[in-house]
Short mmCIF file of N, CA and C in Angstrom, two decimals:
data_model
loop_
_atom_site.label_atom_id
_atom_site.label_comp_id
_atom_site.label_asym_id
_atom_site.label_seq_id
_atom_site.Cartn_x
_atom_site.Cartn_y
_atom_site.Cartn_z
N MET M 1 -3.93 -13.21 -10.11
CA MET M 1 -4.79 -12.11 -9.77
C MET M 1 -3.96 -10.88 -9.37
N ASP M 2 -2.93 -11.08 -8.56
CA ASP M 2 -2.16 -9.93 -8.08
C ASP M 2 -1.36 -9.25 -9.18
N TRP M 3 -1.11 -9.94 -10.28
CA TRP M 3 -0.39 -9.33 -11.40
C TRP M 3 -1.32 -9.17 -12.59
N ILE M 4 -1.74 -10.25 -13.20
CA ILE M 4 -2.53 -10.17 -14.43
C ILE M 4 -3.88 -9.49 -14.17
N GLY M 5 -4.54 -9.82 -13.07
CA GLY M 5 -5.83 -9.19 -12.75
C GLY M 5 -5.70 -7.68 -12.62
N GLN M 6 -4.68 -7.23 -11.87
CA GLN M 6 -4.49 -5.79 -11.71
C GLN M 6 -4.04 -5.14 -13.01
N LYS M 7 -3.18 -5.82 -13.78
CA LYS M 7 -2.75 -5.29 -15.07
C LYS M 7 -3.97 -5.07 -15.97
N ASN M 8 -4.86 -6.05 -16.01
CA ASN M 8 -6.07 -5.92 -16.82
C ASN M 8 -6.94 -4.75 -16.36
N GLN M 9 -7.03 -4.56 -15.05
CA GLN M 9 -7.82 -3.44 -14.52
C GLN M 9 -7.17 -2.10 -14.88
N ILE M 10 -5.86 -2.02 -14.81
CA ILE M 10 -5.15 -0.78 -15.16
C ILE M 10 -5.34 -0.49 -16.63
N ASP M 11 -5.20 -1.50 -17.48
CA ASP M 11 -5.41 -1.32 -18.92
C ASP M 11 -6.84 -0.86 -19.20
N ALA M 12 -7.81 -1.47 -18.51
CA ALA M 12 -9.22 -1.09 -18.70
C ALA M 12 -9.46 0.34 -18.23
N ALA M 13 -8.82 0.73 -17.14
CA ALA M 13 -8.96 2.10 -16.64
C ALA M 13 -8.43 3.10 -17.67
N GLN M 14 -7.29 2.79 -18.26
CA GLN M 14 -6.74 3.66 -19.30
C GLN M 14 -7.70 3.78 -20.48
N LYS M 15 -8.20 2.64 -20.91
CA LYS M 15 -9.10 2.60 -22.06
C LYS M 15 -10.38 3.39 -21.79
N ALA M 16 -10.87 3.33 -20.54
CA ALA M 16 -12.10 4.01 -20.16
C ALA M 16 -11.89 5.49 -19.84
N GLY M 17 -10.64 5.95 -19.83
CA GLY M 17 -10.38 7.35 -19.53
C GLY M 17 -10.37 7.69 -18.05
N VAL M 18 -10.23 6.68 -17.21
CA VAL M 18 -10.15 6.92 -15.76
C VAL M 18 -8.89 7.74 -15.50
N SER M 19 -8.99 8.69 -14.59
CA SER M 19 -7.83 9.56 -14.36
C SER M 19 -6.98 9.15 -13.16
N HIS M 20 -7.56 8.47 -12.17
CA HIS M 20 -6.83 8.18 -10.94
C HIS M 20 -7.14 6.75 -10.49
N VAL M 21 -6.11 5.94 -10.36
CA VAL M 21 -6.27 4.56 -9.91
C VAL M 21 -5.65 4.42 -8.53
N VAL M 22 -6.37 3.77 -7.64
CA VAL M 22 -5.90 3.53 -6.28
C VAL M 22 -5.73 2.02 -6.10
N ILE M 23 -4.57 1.62 -5.60
CA ILE M 23 -4.31 0.21 -5.30
C ILE M 23 -4.03 0.06 -3.81
N CYS M 24 -4.67 -0.94 -3.22
CA CYS M 24 -4.36 -1.33 -1.85
C CYS M 24 -3.44 -2.54 -1.93
N GLY M 25 -2.16 -2.33 -1.64
CA GLY M 25 -1.18 -3.40 -1.68
C GLY M 25 -0.99 -3.98 -0.29
N SER M 26 0.26 -4.14 0.08
CA SER M 26 0.58 -4.69 1.40
C SER M 26 2.00 -4.31 1.77
N MET M 27 2.23 -4.05 3.03
CA MET M 27 3.60 -3.87 3.50
C MET M 27 4.33 -5.20 3.34
N GLY M 28 5.64 -5.15 3.34
CA GLY M 28 6.45 -6.36 3.26
C GLY M 28 7.06 -6.59 1.89
N GLY M 29 6.73 -5.75 0.93
CA GLY M 29 7.18 -5.96 -0.44
C GLY M 29 8.67 -5.78 -0.68
N THR M 30 9.38 -5.17 0.26
CA THR M 30 10.83 -5.01 0.08
C THR M 30 11.58 -6.26 0.49
N ASN M 31 10.87 -7.23 1.07
CA ASN M 31 11.51 -8.44 1.59
C ASN M 31 10.99 -9.67 0.84
N PRO M 32 11.75 -10.17 -0.15
CA PRO M 32 11.29 -11.36 -0.88
C PRO M 32 11.06 -12.56 0.03
N GLY M 33 11.69 -12.59 1.21
CA GLY M 33 11.51 -13.68 2.16
C GLY M 33 10.30 -13.52 3.06
N ASN M 34 9.50 -12.47 2.86
CA ASN M 34 8.32 -12.24 3.69
C ASN M 34 7.42 -13.47 3.66
N MET M 35 6.85 -13.83 4.80
CA MET M 35 6.04 -15.04 4.89
C MET M 35 4.85 -15.02 3.94
N LEU M 36 4.33 -13.84 3.59
CA LEU M 36 3.21 -13.80 2.64
C LEU M 36 3.60 -14.36 1.28
N ASN M 37 4.89 -14.27 0.94
CA ASN M 37 5.35 -14.82 -0.34
C ASN M 37 5.37 -16.34 -0.35
N SER M 38 5.31 -16.96 0.84
CA SER M 38 5.33 -18.42 0.91
C SER M 38 3.94 -19.03 0.74
N ILE M 39 2.89 -18.22 0.89
CA ILE M 39 1.52 -18.73 0.75
C ILE M 39 1.31 -19.17 -0.70
N GLY M 40 0.89 -20.41 -0.87
CA GLY M 40 0.62 -20.93 -2.20
C GLY M 40 1.85 -21.44 -2.93
N LYS M 41 3.00 -21.39 -2.28
CA LYS M 41 4.23 -21.87 -2.92
C LYS M 41 4.32 -23.38 -2.74
N GLY M 42 4.54 -24.08 -3.86
CA GLY M 42 4.65 -25.53 -3.83
C GLY M 42 6.02 -25.99 -3.37
N ASP M 43 6.13 -27.28 -3.14
CA ASP M 43 7.41 -27.87 -2.74
C ASP M 43 8.47 -27.68 -3.82
N ASP M 44 8.03 -27.48 -5.06
CA ASP M 44 8.96 -27.28 -6.17
C ASP M 44 9.42 -25.82 -6.28
N GLY M 45 8.94 -24.96 -5.34
CA GLY M 45 9.33 -23.55 -5.34
C GLY M 45 8.49 -22.69 -6.26
N LYS M 46 7.54 -23.29 -6.97
CA LYS M 46 6.69 -22.52 -7.88
C LYS M 46 5.45 -22.04 -7.15
N GLY M 47 4.90 -20.94 -7.66
CA GLY M 47 3.70 -20.37 -7.07
C GLY M 47 4.07 -19.39 -5.96
N GLY M 48 3.07 -18.94 -5.27
CA GLY M 48 3.29 -17.99 -4.18
C GLY M 48 3.76 -16.63 -4.67
N ASN M 49 4.62 -16.01 -3.87
CA ASN M 49 5.19 -14.70 -4.18
C ASN M 49 4.14 -13.60 -4.32
N ILE M 50 3.13 -13.65 -3.47
CA ILE M 50 2.03 -12.69 -3.50
C ILE M 50 2.53 -11.25 -3.53
N LEU M 51 3.43 -10.90 -2.60
CA LEU M 51 3.88 -9.52 -2.52
C LEU M 51 4.71 -9.12 -3.73
N LEU M 52 5.45 -10.06 -4.29
CA LEU M 52 6.26 -9.74 -5.47
C LEU M 52 5.37 -9.46 -6.67
N TRP M 53 4.30 -10.23 -6.83
CA TRP M 53 3.37 -9.99 -7.94
C TRP M 53 2.60 -8.69 -7.73
N LYS M 54 2.26 -8.38 -6.47
CA LYS M 54 1.60 -7.10 -6.19
C LYS M 54 2.51 -5.94 -6.61
N ARG M 55 3.79 -6.04 -6.27
CA ARG M 55 4.73 -4.97 -6.63
C ARG M 55 4.87 -4.82 -8.14
N LYS M 56 4.79 -5.93 -8.86
CA LYS M 56 4.88 -5.86 -10.31
C LYS M 56 3.70 -5.05 -10.85
N ALA M 57 2.50 -5.30 -10.33
CA ALA M 57 1.32 -4.55 -10.76
C ALA M 57 1.45 -3.07 -10.38
N GLU M 58 1.98 -2.80 -9.20
CA GLU M 58 2.15 -1.42 -8.76
C GLU M 58 3.14 -0.69 -9.66
N ASP M 59 4.23 -1.35 -9.99
CA ASP M 59 5.23 -0.78 -10.89
C ASP M 59 4.60 -0.50 -12.26
N TYR M 60 3.79 -1.41 -12.74
CA TYR M 60 3.10 -1.24 -14.03
C TYR M 60 2.19 -0.01 -13.98
N LEU M 61 1.45 0.15 -12.88
CA LEU M 61 0.58 1.31 -12.72
C LEU M 61 1.39 2.60 -12.74
N MET M 62 2.49 2.64 -12.02
CA MET M 62 3.30 3.86 -11.96
C MET M 62 3.85 4.23 -13.33
N LYS M 63 4.12 3.25 -14.16
CA LYS M 63 4.66 3.50 -15.50
C LYS M 63 3.57 3.74 -16.54
N SER M 64 2.30 3.59 -16.15
CA SER M 64 1.18 3.68 -17.09
C SER M 64 0.86 5.11 -17.53
N GLY M 65 1.30 6.08 -16.76
CA GLY M 65 0.94 7.46 -17.06
C GLY M 65 -0.30 7.93 -16.33
N LEU M 66 -1.04 7.00 -15.71
CA LEU M 66 -2.22 7.37 -14.93
C LEU M 66 -1.79 8.00 -13.61
N ILE M 67 -2.65 8.83 -13.08
CA ILE M 67 -2.45 9.30 -11.71
C ILE M 67 -2.74 8.09 -10.82
N TYR M 68 -1.92 7.89 -9.81
CA TYR M 68 -2.07 6.71 -8.96
C TYR M 68 -1.85 7.07 -7.51
N THR M 69 -2.38 6.22 -6.64
CA THR M 69 -2.03 6.19 -5.23
C THR M 69 -1.93 4.72 -4.87
N ILE M 70 -0.81 4.35 -4.25
CA ILE M 70 -0.60 2.97 -3.83
C ILE M 70 -0.40 2.98 -2.31
N VAL M 71 -1.29 2.30 -1.62
CA VAL M 71 -1.27 2.26 -0.17
C VAL M 71 -0.88 0.85 0.27
N HIS M 72 0.17 0.77 1.09
CA HIS M 72 0.63 -0.52 1.63
C HIS M 72 0.29 -0.58 3.11
N PRO M 73 -0.86 -1.15 3.46
CA PRO M 73 -1.18 -1.25 4.88
C PRO M 73 -0.37 -2.35 5.56
N GLY M 74 -0.22 -2.19 6.86
CA GLY M 74 0.35 -3.26 7.67
C GLY M 74 -0.68 -4.36 7.81
N GLY M 75 -0.50 -5.25 8.76
CA GLY M 75 -1.44 -6.35 8.97
C GLY M 75 -2.84 -5.85 9.27
N LEU M 76 -3.81 -6.40 8.58
CA LEU M 76 -5.19 -5.95 8.72
C LEU M 76 -5.86 -6.61 9.92
N VAL M 77 -6.57 -5.80 10.70
CA VAL M 77 -7.29 -6.32 11.86
C VAL M 77 -8.75 -5.87 11.79
N ASN M 78 -9.62 -6.68 12.34
CA ASN M 78 -11.06 -6.39 12.39
C ASN M 78 -11.41 -5.65 13.67
N GLU M 79 -11.01 -4.40 13.73
CA GLU M 79 -11.30 -3.55 14.88
C GLU M 79 -11.87 -2.24 14.37
N PRO M 80 -12.59 -1.50 15.20
CA PRO M 80 -13.19 -0.25 14.74
C PRO M 80 -12.14 0.75 14.25
N GLY M 81 -12.48 1.48 13.20
CA GLY M 81 -11.59 2.51 12.68
C GLY M 81 -11.88 3.86 13.31
N GLY M 82 -11.01 4.82 13.03
CA GLY M 82 -11.19 6.18 13.50
C GLY M 82 -10.80 6.41 14.95
N LEU M 83 -10.20 5.39 15.58
CA LEU M 83 -9.87 5.48 17.00
C LEU M 83 -8.37 5.54 17.26
N ARG M 84 -7.56 5.49 16.18
CA ARG M 84 -6.11 5.41 16.33
C ARG M 84 -5.40 6.48 15.51
N GLU M 85 -4.20 6.76 15.93
CA GLU M 85 -3.35 7.64 15.12
C GLU M 85 -2.69 6.78 14.04
N LEU M 86 -2.77 7.25 12.80
CA LEU M 86 -2.17 6.53 11.68
C LEU M 86 -0.74 7.00 11.48
N VAL M 87 0.12 6.06 11.11
CA VAL M 87 1.54 6.33 10.92
C VAL M 87 1.89 5.91 9.49
N VAL M 88 2.49 6.83 8.74
CA VAL M 88 2.89 6.52 7.37
C VAL M 88 4.40 6.41 7.27
N GLY M 89 4.85 5.69 6.26
CA GLY M 89 6.28 5.53 5.99
C GLY M 89 6.45 4.99 4.59
N VAL M 90 7.66 4.64 4.27
CA VAL M 90 7.96 4.02 2.98
C VAL M 90 8.92 2.86 3.19
N ASP M 91 8.91 1.93 2.26
CA ASP M 91 9.87 0.82 2.22
C ASP M 91 9.88 -0.02 3.49
N ASP M 92 8.69 -0.27 4.03
CA ASP M 92 8.52 -1.14 5.19
C ASP M 92 9.19 -0.63 6.46
N SER M 93 9.37 0.68 6.55
CA SER M 93 9.94 1.28 7.74
C SER M 93 9.02 1.03 8.93
N GLN M 94 9.58 0.77 10.07
CA GLN M 94 8.80 0.59 11.29
C GLN M 94 8.84 1.84 12.17
N GLU M 95 9.35 2.92 11.61
CA GLU M 95 9.47 4.17 12.35
C GLU M 95 8.08 4.72 12.72
N GLY M 96 7.96 5.27 13.91
CA GLY M 96 6.72 5.91 14.34
C GLY M 96 5.90 5.08 15.31
N THR M 97 5.99 3.75 15.21
CA THR M 97 5.31 2.86 16.15
C THR M 97 5.84 1.44 15.94
N ASP M 98 5.85 0.68 17.01
CA ASP M 98 6.23 -0.73 16.90
C ASP M 98 5.06 -1.58 16.43
N ASN M 99 3.85 -1.00 16.47
CA ASN M 99 2.66 -1.73 16.05
C ASN M 99 2.73 -1.97 14.53
N ARG M 100 2.45 -3.18 14.12
CA ARG M 100 2.57 -3.55 12.70
C ARG M 100 1.22 -3.68 12.01
N ASN M 101 0.11 -3.33 12.70
CA ASN M 101 -1.19 -3.55 12.06
C ASN M 101 -2.01 -2.27 11.96
N ILE M 102 -3.18 -2.44 11.34
CA ILE M 102 -4.09 -1.32 11.13
C ILE M 102 -5.50 -1.89 10.92
N PRO M 103 -6.52 -1.28 11.51
CA PRO M 103 -7.89 -1.73 11.26
C PRO M 103 -8.28 -1.57 9.79
N ARG M 104 -9.01 -2.52 9.28
CA ARG M 104 -9.49 -2.45 7.90
C ARG M 104 -10.26 -1.15 7.64
N ASP M 105 -11.06 -0.72 8.61
CA ASP M 105 -11.82 0.51 8.46
C ASP M 105 -10.90 1.71 8.22
N ASP M 106 -9.77 1.74 8.90
CA ASP M 106 -8.83 2.85 8.71
C ASP M 106 -8.16 2.78 7.33
N VAL M 107 -7.90 1.58 6.84
CA VAL M 107 -7.36 1.45 5.48
C VAL M 107 -8.37 2.02 4.49
N ALA M 108 -9.64 1.69 4.67
CA ALA M 108 -10.68 2.21 3.78
C ALA M 108 -10.72 3.74 3.83
N ARG M 109 -10.56 4.31 5.01
CA ARG M 109 -10.55 5.77 5.14
C ARG M 109 -9.38 6.39 4.38
N VAL M 110 -8.21 5.75 4.43
CA VAL M 110 -7.03 6.24 3.71
C VAL M 110 -7.26 6.13 2.20
N LEU M 111 -7.85 5.02 1.76
CA LEU M 111 -8.11 4.84 0.32
C LEU M 111 -9.07 5.90 -0.20
N VAL M 112 -10.11 6.21 0.54
CA VAL M 112 -11.04 7.27 0.13
C VAL M 112 -10.32 8.62 0.13
N ALA M 113 -9.53 8.88 1.17
CA ALA M 113 -8.79 10.14 1.25
C ALA M 113 -7.84 10.30 0.07
N SER M 114 -7.34 9.19 -0.46
CA SER M 114 -6.41 9.28 -1.59
C SER M 114 -7.07 9.87 -2.83
N LEU M 115 -8.37 9.78 -2.91
CA LEU M 115 -9.11 10.38 -4.03
C LEU M 115 -9.53 11.81 -3.72
N GLU M 116 -9.50 12.18 -2.46
CA GLU M 116 -9.94 13.51 -2.04
C GLU M 116 -8.78 14.49 -1.84
N GLN M 117 -7.59 13.97 -1.56
CA GLN M 117 -6.44 14.80 -1.23
C GLN M 117 -5.46 14.86 -2.39
N ALA M 118 -5.22 16.03 -2.91
CA ALA M 118 -4.29 16.19 -4.04
C ALA M 118 -2.89 15.71 -3.68
N SER M 119 -2.52 15.83 -2.41
CA SER M 119 -1.16 15.43 -1.98
C SER M 119 -0.94 13.92 -2.06
N PHE M 120 -2.00 13.14 -2.25
CA PHE M 120 -1.87 11.68 -2.35
C PHE M 120 -1.60 11.23 -3.79
N ALA M 121 -1.70 12.14 -4.76
CA ALA M 121 -1.52 11.78 -6.17
C ALA M 121 -0.07 11.45 -6.47
N LYS M 122 0.12 10.38 -7.23
CA LYS M 122 1.45 9.88 -7.63
C LYS M 122 2.30 9.57 -6.41
N ARG M 123 1.66 8.90 -5.45
CA ARG M 123 2.34 8.54 -4.20
C ARG M 123 2.18 7.05 -3.94
N SER M 124 3.19 6.48 -3.33
CA SER M 124 3.12 5.11 -2.81
C SER M 124 3.71 5.17 -1.40
N PHE M 125 2.97 4.61 -0.45
CA PHE M 125 3.40 4.71 0.95
C PHE M 125 2.81 3.58 1.77
N ASP M 126 3.40 3.37 2.93
CA ASP M 126 2.95 2.37 3.90
C ASP M 126 2.10 3.08 4.96
N VAL M 127 1.18 2.35 5.56
CA VAL M 127 0.39 2.91 6.65
C VAL M 127 0.10 1.83 7.69
N ARG M 128 0.27 2.23 8.94
CA ARG M 128 -0.05 1.39 10.11
C ARG M 128 -0.73 2.29 11.12
N SER M 129 -1.13 1.73 12.23
CA SER M 129 -1.73 2.56 13.27
C SER M 129 -1.03 2.33 14.59
N LYS M 130 -1.04 3.37 15.40
CA LYS M 130 -0.58 3.20 16.77
C LYS M 130 -1.68 2.44 17.52
N PRO M 131 -1.33 1.80 18.62
CA PRO M 131 -2.38 1.14 19.42
C PRO M 131 -3.42 2.17 19.89
N GLU M 132 -4.65 1.73 20.04
CA GLU M 132 -5.71 2.61 20.51
C GLU M 132 -5.31 3.22 21.85
N GLY M 133 -5.48 4.53 21.98
CA GLY M 133 -5.13 5.23 23.21
C GLY M 133 -3.73 5.82 23.17
N GLU M 134 -2.92 5.45 22.20
CA GLU M 134 -1.57 6.00 22.04
C GLU M 134 -1.61 7.02 20.90
N GLY M 135 -1.36 8.28 21.22
CA GLY M 135 -1.45 9.33 20.21
C GLY M 135 -2.88 9.79 20.04
N SER M 136 -3.10 10.64 19.04
CA SER M 136 -4.43 11.20 18.77
C SER M 136 -4.98 10.57 17.50
N PRO M 137 -6.24 10.16 17.51
CA PRO M 137 -6.82 9.57 16.30
C PRO M 137 -6.68 10.51 15.10
N THR M 138 -6.31 9.95 13.98
CA THR M 138 -6.13 10.74 12.76
C THR M 138 -7.48 11.15 12.20
N ALA M 139 -7.65 12.46 12.04
CA ALA M 139 -8.88 12.99 11.44
C ALA M 139 -8.55 13.85 10.23
N ASP M 140 -7.35 14.45 10.21
CA ASP M 140 -6.96 15.36 9.14
C ASP M 140 -6.07 14.62 8.13
N PHE M 141 -6.68 14.16 7.05
CA PHE M 141 -5.92 13.42 6.05
C PHE M 141 -5.10 14.34 5.15
N SER M 142 -5.41 15.63 5.15
CA SER M 142 -4.66 16.56 4.30
C SER M 142 -3.20 16.66 4.72
N SER M 143 -2.90 16.37 5.97
CA SER M 143 -1.52 16.46 6.45
C SER M 143 -0.91 15.08 6.75
N LEU M 144 -1.61 14.01 6.42
CA LEU M 144 -1.14 12.67 6.77
C LEU M 144 0.24 12.37 6.19
N LEU M 145 0.50 12.79 4.97
CA LEU M 145 1.77 12.45 4.33
C LEU M 145 2.89 13.44 4.63
N ASP M 146 2.61 14.48 5.42
CA ASP M 146 3.64 15.48 5.75
C ASP M 146 4.88 14.83 6.35
N ARG M 147 4.69 13.82 7.16
CA ARG M 147 5.80 13.16 7.86
C ARG M 147 6.84 12.57 6.91
N ILE M 148 6.39 12.15 5.70
CA ILE M 148 7.33 11.52 4.76
C ILE M 148 7.74 12.46 3.63
N GLY M 149 7.27 13.70 3.67
CA GLY M 149 7.67 14.67 2.63
C GLY M 149 7.32 14.15 1.25
N ASP M 150 8.28 14.21 0.33
CA ASP M 150 8.06 13.77 -1.04
C ASP M 150 8.43 12.31 -1.27
N ALA M 151 8.78 11.60 -0.21
CA ALA M 151 9.26 10.21 -0.35
C ALA M 151 8.15 9.30 -0.90
N ASN M 152 8.53 8.40 -1.74
CA ASN M 152 7.69 7.31 -2.25
C ASN M 152 8.44 6.01 -2.01
N CYS M 153 7.73 4.90 -2.07
CA CYS M 153 8.36 3.60 -1.93
C CYS M 153 9.36 3.40 -3.08
N ASP M 154 10.45 2.76 -2.77
CA ASP M 154 11.54 2.52 -3.73
C ASP M 154 11.34 1.14 -4.35
N TYR M 155 10.95 1.12 -5.60
CA TYR M 155 10.65 -0.15 -6.26
C TYR M 155 11.88 -0.87 -6.76
N SER M 156 13.05 -0.32 -6.49
CA SER M 156 14.28 -1.08 -6.79
C SER M 156 14.59 -2.04 -5.65
N LEU M 157 13.92 -1.87 -4.50
CA LEU M 157 14.09 -2.78 -3.37
C LEU M 157 13.20 -4.00 -3.59
N GLY M 158 13.62 -5.12 -3.08
CA GLY M 158 12.85 -6.34 -3.27
C GLY M 158 13.07 -6.87 -4.69
N VAL M 159 12.20 -7.75 -5.11
CA VAL M 159 12.31 -8.37 -6.43
C VAL M 159 11.01 -8.17 -7.16
N ILE M 160 11.07 -7.77 -8.40
CA ILE M 160 9.88 -7.69 -9.23
C ILE M 160 10.07 -8.68 -10.36
N PRO M 161 9.23 -9.74 -10.41
CA PRO M 161 9.40 -10.79 -11.42
C PRO M 161 9.32 -10.25 -12.85
#
């Protein structure tokens, strides 16, 4: 699903004339040893590698010629959105906050903003949130990526099968 399913969706988007594809990936893709890659891995070492397959699909999207936005959220939590300051980065950087998670509602807000904000086009980035009460809740998505300038995630890091 993380590779073939997304590849099929990207191909279908191209065929249908879709102009902008948004993918919600996951932080941790620069580390092949990330625990998420162990989920579904058999004793024989086959299977698993969720984040590596996600990165393969993301790389395919970037090379497709479509306009894209790839968002890598930190750990997802079931807490209310709109109450925290969001922190962006690239390549699994922990800069900006020690907190490694983000409410699902805030991820949804970033995904919608990626279709509304021209500055999100042809971008791949990580997003987490500061703990509630630390910083100011993010309301202005037009300046969210200012902190990382023109930086995008480096797909030469990690392993792409």
